[in-house]
């Protein structure tokens, strides 16, 4: 049980009791959109060169092709979670699945960059229907705590595994097909969901839902979207007046949202949940665990391709052992929590994340692929443990009929961790690279600027230079990149240790 929670409606969910076989069959179907959304978060980056060649987007359009999806998704997760509680989670899941499949098919054949941006925004809209629905349905289908933890372990493994599978899937598709194939992937994945979901997944909803509050929906979107955009903008361009203004808009909107929820007799989101230490601590553990995973994937993918010279497919396959460890550790956490407290398991997972980054500190400067493989396996174990139990704590802190809202908050933490992992650690890595790289004499000013910005730019420039000059530039750039990895890993390791302390203090109040 959690620490004293805020008052909640005492009615129960309308989900029927299912047989064991039916419950796990329903989970198998639910995993399809989970894996798809996770793959979609990482696979598009591999298609950007093909998109640039085919649609000729401007620099700003290229950024919006990437950012339109997470901005809309982040802003709508909480409203869609509450909407699912009101109208039915299965219904919202089916609508989201159908919409996501149709829009993905359009996006794959988008004739212009503007059309692709619009399609990506629409995918964020329908994706926000999918994500909270999956976790809240699990909360209502699996009422036994042990079964629920196992189901959440599978769910968390699907997300973590999907993020790691993105590069593999992207590599395979782009070696044989055009850039749109990575978007068209959604259609064959979602067709089984639409065909089997109405049969296997039971409907559940809040029997006495809060009324739809359009102003609250606008306020939560005005909170999340500007802040997510500002984090991405800072990662690309540093702190600017525009990014600072966006953060201010988000903070003010968030304060107005909280004020409105506290004043309404039946709020869209019970913000008093954040006063429960176990709930807030689990959210922090969730966010920072994803932060560590996505931040790691950001630089290991570059190291494997641009430093070690592996193909995208080889780099993706290199991540498979860590992916397997993530799945095993998530399932093992279900057993561990029978012996140890949730606080111990979650804190232990976050400490493992820190140890994983510590291995990079030892091997990163030398550019050891074996060291990265070991580090990712340790990190995967930590993420699997922390994600599984923190999500279970979040869901069990609220009654089943409010699972949609709680799931949306958990998903928002996941998305926030994904954005911050790339933006914060990516920005640190980029800054460290720029300060350490030395462009040799004989390189033109324009090429020197390109090579001095990113490792990818240096590799591109080296391809146009004579042999000795290219070798000198690549040696300097790769050394500078690995030096930046060491700095980034130091920061990440400290953050994971701080997160472990926070989890230990807040979750120990939960039996």
XYZ file of C-alpha atoms in Angstrom:
511
model
C 0.000 0.000 0.000
C 1.098 3.567 -0.584
C 1.337 6.286 1.981
C -1.873 8.148 2.765
C -3.474 9.002 -0.536
C -5.918 11.724 -1.426
C -9.633 10.983 -1.349
C -10.851 9.083 -4.374
C -14.077 7.729 -5.771
C -14.876 4.373 -4.187
C -16.580 2.856 -7.208
C -14.778 0.195 -9.184
C -13.934 -0.373 -12.802
C -16.399 -2.108 -15.073
C -13.776 -4.527 -16.465
C -14.944 -8.163 -16.125
C -12.887 -10.933 -14.546
C -11.088 -12.931 -17.236
C -9.587 -16.399 -17.350
C -5.808 -16.679 -17.033
C -5.418 -17.553 -20.730
C -7.609 -14.630 -21.793
C -5.666 -12.166 -19.642
C -2.311 -13.089 -21.154
C -3.733 -13.221 -24.673
C -5.049 -9.697 -24.119
C -1.576 -8.626 -22.971
C -0.009 -10.083 -26.123
C -2.323 -7.956 -28.263
C -1.667 -4.869 -26.121
C 2.069 -5.228 -26.672
C 1.686 -4.503 -30.408
C 1.034 -0.738 -30.035
C 3.523 -0.536 -27.141
C 6.406 -1.869 -29.235
C 5.297 0.169 -32.245
C 5.279 3.467 -30.338
C 8.690 2.707 -28.833
C 10.175 1.783 -32.229
C 8.641 4.924 -33.743
C 10.511 7.049 -31.187
C 13.928 5.983 -32.505
C 13.521 4.652 -36.037
C 12.819 7.941 -37.838
C 16.336 9.275 -37.247
C 17.671 6.615 -39.646
C 15.289 7.783 -42.387
C 16.243 11.472 -42.264
C 18.882 11.262 -45.028
C 16.337 9.629 -47.351
C 13.668 12.165 -46.416
C 16.098 15.017 -47.114
C 16.929 13.623 -50.536
C 13.315 12.902 -51.516
C 11.409 15.907 -50.104
C 14.178 18.537 -49.896
C 12.948 20.048 -46.593
C 14.482 23.202 -45.176
C 16.481 22.935 -41.947
C 13.488 24.124 -39.930
C 11.152 21.678 -41.684
C 13.519 18.794 -40.977
C 13.435 19.624 -37.266
C 9.637 19.827 -37.315
C 9.425 16.440 -39.048
C 11.168 15.012 -35.981
C 9.565 17.224 -33.309
C 5.905 17.457 -34.380
C 5.150 13.949 -33.124
C 6.569 14.190 -29.554
C 5.229 17.730 -29.049
C 1.625 16.752 -29.795
C 2.024 13.445 -27.976
C 3.372 15.034 -24.787
C 0.620 17.642 -24.705
C -2.237 15.157 -25.118
C -1.198 12.199 -22.936
C -2.960 13.396 -19.771
C -6.178 14.533 -21.533
C -6.375 11.258 -23.473
C -5.794 9.237 -20.304
C -8.714 10.979 -18.619
C -10.824 10.634 -21.772
C -10.185 6.885 -21.768
C -11.409 6.690 -18.164
C -14.610 8.423 -19.294
C -15.491 6.860 -22.673
C -13.779 3.484 -22.334
C -10.126 2.503 -22.665
C -10.652 -0.208 -25.273
C -12.758 2.139 -27.373
C -10.069 4.814 -27.278
C -7.387 2.196 -28.037
C -9.259 1.001 -31.127
C -9.840 4.561 -32.380
C -6.189 5.398 -31.796
C -5.002 2.228 -33.526
C -7.159 2.815 -36.598
C -6.156 6.474 -36.841
C -2.460 5.702 -36.345
C -2.491 3.054 -39.076
C -4.305 5.269 -41.603
C -2.125 8.315 -40.963
C 1.061 6.185 -41.068
C 0.088 4.958 -44.525
C -0.394 8.570 -45.660
C 2.869 9.712 -44.057
C 4.824 6.968 -45.818
C 3.830 8.451 -49.177
C 3.784 12.137 -48.155
C 4.462 14.222 -51.279
C 5.950 17.249 -49.496
C 7.764 18.117 -46.284
C 4.739 20.130 -45.086
C 2.461 17.120 -45.588
C 4.856 14.914 -43.652
C 4.963 17.414 -40.763
C 1.151 17.467 -40.635
C 1.066 13.668 -40.681
C 3.589 13.449 -37.863
C 1.450 15.808 -35.759
C -1.608 13.616 -36.459
C 0.401 10.549 -35.411
C 1.083 12.298 -32.101
C -2.670 12.835 -31.678
C -3.560 9.175 -32.238
C -0.446 7.933 -30.413
C -1.630 9.753 -27.293
C -4.762 7.570 -27.414
C -2.684 4.386 -27.575
C -0.110 4.869 -24.864
C -2.166 5.494 -21.681
C -4.826 2.986 -22.772
C -2.393 0.049 -22.821
C -1.121 0.530 -19.272
C -4.519 1.393 -17.784
C -6.092 -1.717 -19.365
C -3.319 -3.803 -17.778
C -4.156 -2.214 -14.412
C -7.790 -3.269 -14.761
C -7.261 -6.722 -16.308
C -4.543 -7.910 -13.904
C -5.974 -7.412 -10.413
C -3.586 -9.850 -8.713
C -0.473 -7.867 -7.634
C 2.031 -10.536 -8.720
C 0.373 -11.028 -12.105
C 0.153 -7.267 -12.561
C 3.867 -6.804 -11.862
C 4.694 -9.528 -14.379
C 2.425 -7.907 -16.970
C 3.998 -4.495 -16.320
C 7.456 -6.101 -16.631
C 6.476 -7.342 -20.088
C 5.034 -3.903 -20.917
C 8.211 -2.110 -19.762
C 10.370 -4.597 -21.669
C 8.304 -3.824 -24.761
C 9.031 -0.127 -24.427
C 12.731 -0.547 -23.670
C 13.105 -3.250 -26.286
C 11.213 -1.245 -28.875
C 13.549 1.714 -28.376
C 16.549 -0.565 -28.950
C 14.834 -2.372 -31.846
C 14.295 0.919 -33.665
C 17.825 1.053 -35.096
C 17.680 -2.629 -36.090
C 14.314 -2.287 -37.811
C 15.397 0.945 -39.453
C 18.618 -0.595 -40.683
C 16.869 -3.602 -42.236
C 14.086 -1.600 -43.892
C 16.293 1.171 -45.244
C 18.757 -1.303 -46.752
C 15.961 -2.716 -48.915
C 13.191 -0.079 -49.193
C 12.544 3.674 -49.364
C 12.358 6.041 -46.379
C 8.583 5.697 -46.036
C 8.901 2.019 -45.128
C 9.798 2.923 -41.530
C 6.435 4.699 -41.221
C 4.442 2.112 -43.163
C 5.578 -0.450 -40.581
C 2.648 0.638 -38.366
C 0.036 -0.876 -40.682
C 0.938 -4.603 -40.397
C 1.610 -4.167 -36.665
C -1.742 -2.541 -35.887
C -3.958 -4.725 -38.089
C -3.822 -7.636 -35.555
C -4.686 -5.167 -32.775
C -7.766 -3.988 -34.655
C -8.747 -7.546 -35.600
C -8.292 -9.174 -32.184
C -8.629 -6.279 -29.748
C -12.440 -6.150 -29.671
C -12.520 -9.889 -28.941
C -9.664 -10.313 -26.432
C -9.496 -6.961 -24.617
C -12.335 -6.194 -22.185
C -13.832 -2.727 -22.001
C -13.271 -0.796 -18.782
C -13.912 2.763 -17.704
C -14.665 4.957 -14.729
C -18.366 4.367 -13.950
C -18.663 7.921 -12.653
C -16.140 9.917 -14.717
C -15.285 13.561 -14.299
C -16.872 15.783 -16.968
C -14.764 16.745 -19.981
C -13.089 20.078 -19.251
C -11.853 21.741 -22.477
C -10.014 24.515 -20.623
C -8.014 21.965 -18.605
C -7.081 20.183 -21.841
C -5.848 23.460 -23.343
C -3.868 24.271 -20.193
C -2.136 20.892 -20.011
C -1.202 21.142 -23.701
C 0.078 24.684 -23.101
C 2.166 23.271 -20.248
C 3.757 20.248 -21.876
C 4.263 21.253 -25.525
C 6.230 24.512 -24.921
C 8.484 22.887 -22.308
C 9.248 19.872 -24.509
C 9.908 22.209 -27.448
C 12.178 24.415 -25.310
C 14.268 21.449 -24.177
C 14.762 20.380 -27.783
C 15.545 23.968 -28.842
C 18.192 24.319 -26.127
C 19.740 21.060 -27.324
C 20.027 22.430 -30.872
C 20.754 26.123 -30.331
C 21.508 26.703 -26.648
C 19.494 28.953 -24.368
C 17.720 31.664 -26.366
C 15.055 34.239 -25.622
C 12.518 32.127 -27.490
C 13.267 28.973 -25.512
C 13.162 30.908 -22.223
C 9.791 32.393 -23.195
C 8.482 28.905 -24.045
C 9.493 27.619 -20.610
C 7.755 30.606 -18.991
C 4.559 29.887 -20.942
C 4.726 26.251 -19.855
C 5.311 27.068 -16.188
C 2.512 29.652 -16.040
C 0.113 27.299 -17.844
C 1.075 24.496 -15.471
C 0.387 26.671 -12.441
C -3.008 27.642 -13.847
C -3.766 23.973 -14.565
C -2.929 22.925 -11.002
C -4.972 25.827 -9.594
C -7.960 24.837 -11.715
C -7.750 21.162 -10.738
C -7.609 22.017 -7.024
C -10.661 24.256 -7.295
C -12.848 21.900 -9.306
C -14.955 19.451 -7.279
C -14.247 16.761 -9.894
C -10.912 17.539 -11.569
C -9.638 16.018 -14.795
C -6.470 15.060 -12.924
C -6.209 14.738 -9.143
C -2.976 16.692 -8.673
C -3.027 15.830 -4.963
C -1.555 12.486 -5.984
C 1.785 14.269 -6.282
C 1.750 14.836 -2.533
C 1.996 11.046 -2.040
C 5.764 10.418 -1.683
C 5.618 6.934 -3.241
C 3.770 8.249 -6.299
C 6.133 11.186 -6.896
C 9.219 9.113 -6.131
C 8.140 6.395 -8.562
C 7.541 9.011 -11.261
C 11.036 10.435 -10.724
C 12.548 6.950 -10.921
C 10.565 6.257 -14.095
C 11.679 9.475 -15.788
C 15.350 9.190 -14.820
C 15.577 5.512 -15.747
C 14.331 6.272 -19.280
C 16.640 9.328 -19.284
C 19.619 7.025 -18.723
C 18.558 4.543 -21.419
C 17.802 7.067 -24.182
C 20.879 9.153 -23.362
C 23.005 6.027 -23.672
C 21.420 5.025 -26.989
C 22.110 8.543 -28.305
C 25.860 8.212 -28.108
C 26.378 4.464 -28.457
C 24.665 4.519 -31.871
C 27.054 7.239 -33.048
C 30.116 5.527 -31.581
C 29.334 2.201 -33.198
C 28.711 3.721 -36.647
C 31.031 6.733 -36.795
C 33.912 5.607 -34.563
C 33.869 1.823 -34.944
C 32.679 1.955 -38.561
C 29.750 -0.444 -38.216
C 26.703 -0.325 -40.489
C 23.334 0.738 -39.006
C 22.209 -2.897 -39.009
C 25.411 -4.093 -37.311
C 25.096 -1.342 -34.716
C 21.515 -2.361 -34.004
C 22.420 -6.034 -33.640
C 25.213 -5.033 -31.272
C 22.515 -3.794 -28.861
C 20.637 -7.120 -28.728
C 22.438 -8.550 -25.640
C 21.548 -5.440 -23.633
C 17.975 -5.691 -24.870
C 17.774 -9.314 -23.709
C 19.122 -8.368 -20.285
C 16.494 -5.599 -20.012
C 13.689 -8.104 -20.587
C 15.120 -10.683 -18.163
C 15.753 -8.083 -15.443
C 12.211 -6.711 -15.757
C 10.757 -10.185 -15.253
C 13.213 -10.918 -12.427
C 12.048 -7.764 -10.640
C 8.664 -9.457 -10.099
C 10.419 -12.136 -8.057
C 12.809 -9.727 -6.353
C 10.001 -7.560 -5.011
C 8.678 -10.597 -3.108
C 11.939 -10.716 -1.187
C 12.945 -7.055 -1.080
C 10.952 -3.847 -0.739
C 10.021 -1.821 -3.849
C 12.368 0.896 -2.595
C 15.291 -1.545 -2.571
C 14.555 -2.948 -6.034
C 14.048 0.450 -7.690
C 17.068 1.991 -5.958
C 19.143 -1.051 -6.893
C 18.121 -0.664 -10.530
C 19.136 2.988 -10.551
C 22.480 2.102 -8.945
C 23.026 -0.417 -11.750
C 22.386 2.411 -14.234
C 25.145 4.372 -12.506
C 27.469 1.343 -12.636
C 26.779 0.994 -16.365
C 27.867 4.564 -16.943
C 30.855 3.900 -14.664
C 31.998 1.156 -17.029
C 31.896 3.703 -19.850
C 34.104 5.995 -17.772
C 36.703 3.247 -17.654
C 36.439 2.152 -21.294
C 35.015 5.202 -23.083
C 38.244 7.100 -23.735
C 39.762 3.983 -25.225
C 36.696 3.557 -27.433
C 36.207 -0.076 -26.381
C 33.209 -1.724 -28.067
C 33.396 -4.549 -25.525
C 33.194 -1.991 -22.718
C 30.102 -0.467 -24.313
C 28.525 -3.910 -24.687
C 29.077 -4.672 -20.995
C 27.886 -1.199 -19.990
C 24.652 -1.544 -21.963
C 23.969 -4.967 -20.412
C 24.373 -3.517 -16.895
C 22.287 -0.484 -17.813
C 19.614 -2.737 -19.313
C 19.385 -4.683 -16.056
C 18.933 -1.477 -14.099
C 16.325 -0.054 -16.458
C 14.348 -3.303 -16.467
C 14.183 -3.416 -12.668
C 13.468 0.269 -12.070
C 10.888 0.664 -14.855
C 8.855 -2.393 -13.880
C 8.467 -1.630 -10.193
C 8.135 2.153 -10.526
C 5.265 1.730 -13.009
C 3.594 -0.759 -10.681
C 3.879 1.696 -7.780
C 2.368 4.493 -9.895
C -0.616 2.403 -10.976
C -1.312 0.843 -7.596
C -1.278 4.275 -5.937
C -4.682 5.010 -7.519
C -7.948 3.027 -7.689
C -8.506 0.972 -10.829
C -11.165 3.272 -12.248
C -8.636 6.143 -12.352
C -5.958 4.066 -14.048
C -6.140 6.051 -17.289
C -5.092 9.323 -15.650
C -2.315 7.607 -13.663
C -1.092 5.796 -16.782
C -0.990 9.085 -18.669
C 1.179 10.635 -15.966
C 3.508 7.628 -16.116
C 3.678 7.900 -19.914
C 4.370 11.632 -19.651
C 7.297 10.840 -17.351
C 8.512 8.301 -19.932
C 8.300 10.836 -22.765
C 9.920 13.489 -20.582
C 12.785 11.145 -19.791
C 13.222 10.333 -23.490
C 13.323 14.017 -24.470
C 15.633 15.014 -21.617
C 17.952 12.054 -22.157
C 18.685 13.158 -25.698
C 18.583 16.890 -25.039
C 20.609 17.101 -21.830
C 23.185 14.380 -22.393
C 23.258 15.148 -26.118
C 23.942 18.827 -25.438
C 26.734 18.013 -22.991
C 28.286 15.574 -25.459
C 28.095 18.093 -28.304
C 29.648 20.854 -26.176
C 32.482 18.567 -25.055
C 33.128 17.477 -28.644
C 33.311 21.064 -29.885
C 35.771 22.021 -27.156
C 38.114 19.068 -27.799
C 38.119 18.574 -31.572
C 41.085 20.022 -33.472
C 40.608 20.533 -37.208
C 43.997 20.198 -38.976
C 45.402 22.948 -41.137
C 44.524 22.696 -44.797
C 40.769 22.264 -44.270
C 38.642 25.072 -45.692
C 36.814 27.396 -43.306
C 33.379 26.070 -44.259
C 34.464 22.448 -43.860
C 36.227 23.271 -40.596
C 32.973 24.704 -39.228
C 31.055 21.591 -40.262
C 33.660 19.232 -38.812
C 33.816 21.228 -35.592
C 30.062 20.946 -34.946
C 29.453 17.181 -34.815
C 31.217 13.885 -35.311
C 28.909 13.147 -38.244
C 29.979 16.407 -39.860
C 33.645 15.504 -39.385
C 33.130 12.088 -41.018
C 31.323 13.736 -43.945
C 34.101 16.300 -44.429
C 36.818 13.641 -44.134
C 35.267 11.845 -47.087
C 36.196 14.806 -49.312
C 39.798 15.217 -48.095
C 43.093 13.613 -49.161
C 44.112 10.487 -47.229
C 46.570 11.893 -44.616
C 44.442 14.990 -43.918
C 41.293 12.896 -43.614
C 43.037 10.489 -41.210
C 44.194 13.352 -38.971
C 40.697 14.874 -38.866
C 39.013 11.546 -38.102
C 41.495 10.716 -35.353
C 40.925 14.082 -33.678
C 37.142 13.963 -34.087
C 36.765 10.425 -32.760
C 39.021 11.147 -29.805
C 37.047 14.316 -29.043
C 33.775 12.380 -29.250
C 34.952 9.680 -26.866
C 36.231 12.376 -24.499
C 32.750 13.872 -24.559
C 31.274 10.456 -23.798
C 33.400 10.293 -20.657
C 32.153 13.710 -19.496
C 28.546 12.790 -20.290
C 28.829 9.478 -18.472
C 30.196 11.178 -15.369
C 27.151 13.444 -15.208
C 24.733 10.587 -15.893
C 26.318 8.378 -13.222
C 25.943 11.090 -10.586
C 22.314 11.714 -11.593
C 21.524 7.993 -11.291
C 23.024 7.851 -7.791
C 20.962 10.884 -6.749
C 17.861 9.233 -8.225
C 18.609 6.055 -6.252
C 18.706 8.045 -3.013
C 15.407 9.791 -3.873
C 13.737 6.470 -4.670
C 15.032 4.906 -1.482
C 13.665 7.741 0.650
C 10.259 8.091 -1.002
C 9.365 4.480 -1.765
C 10.278 3.142 1.669
C 6.957 4.581 2.910
C 5.237 1.949 0.794
C 4.754 -1.623 2.050
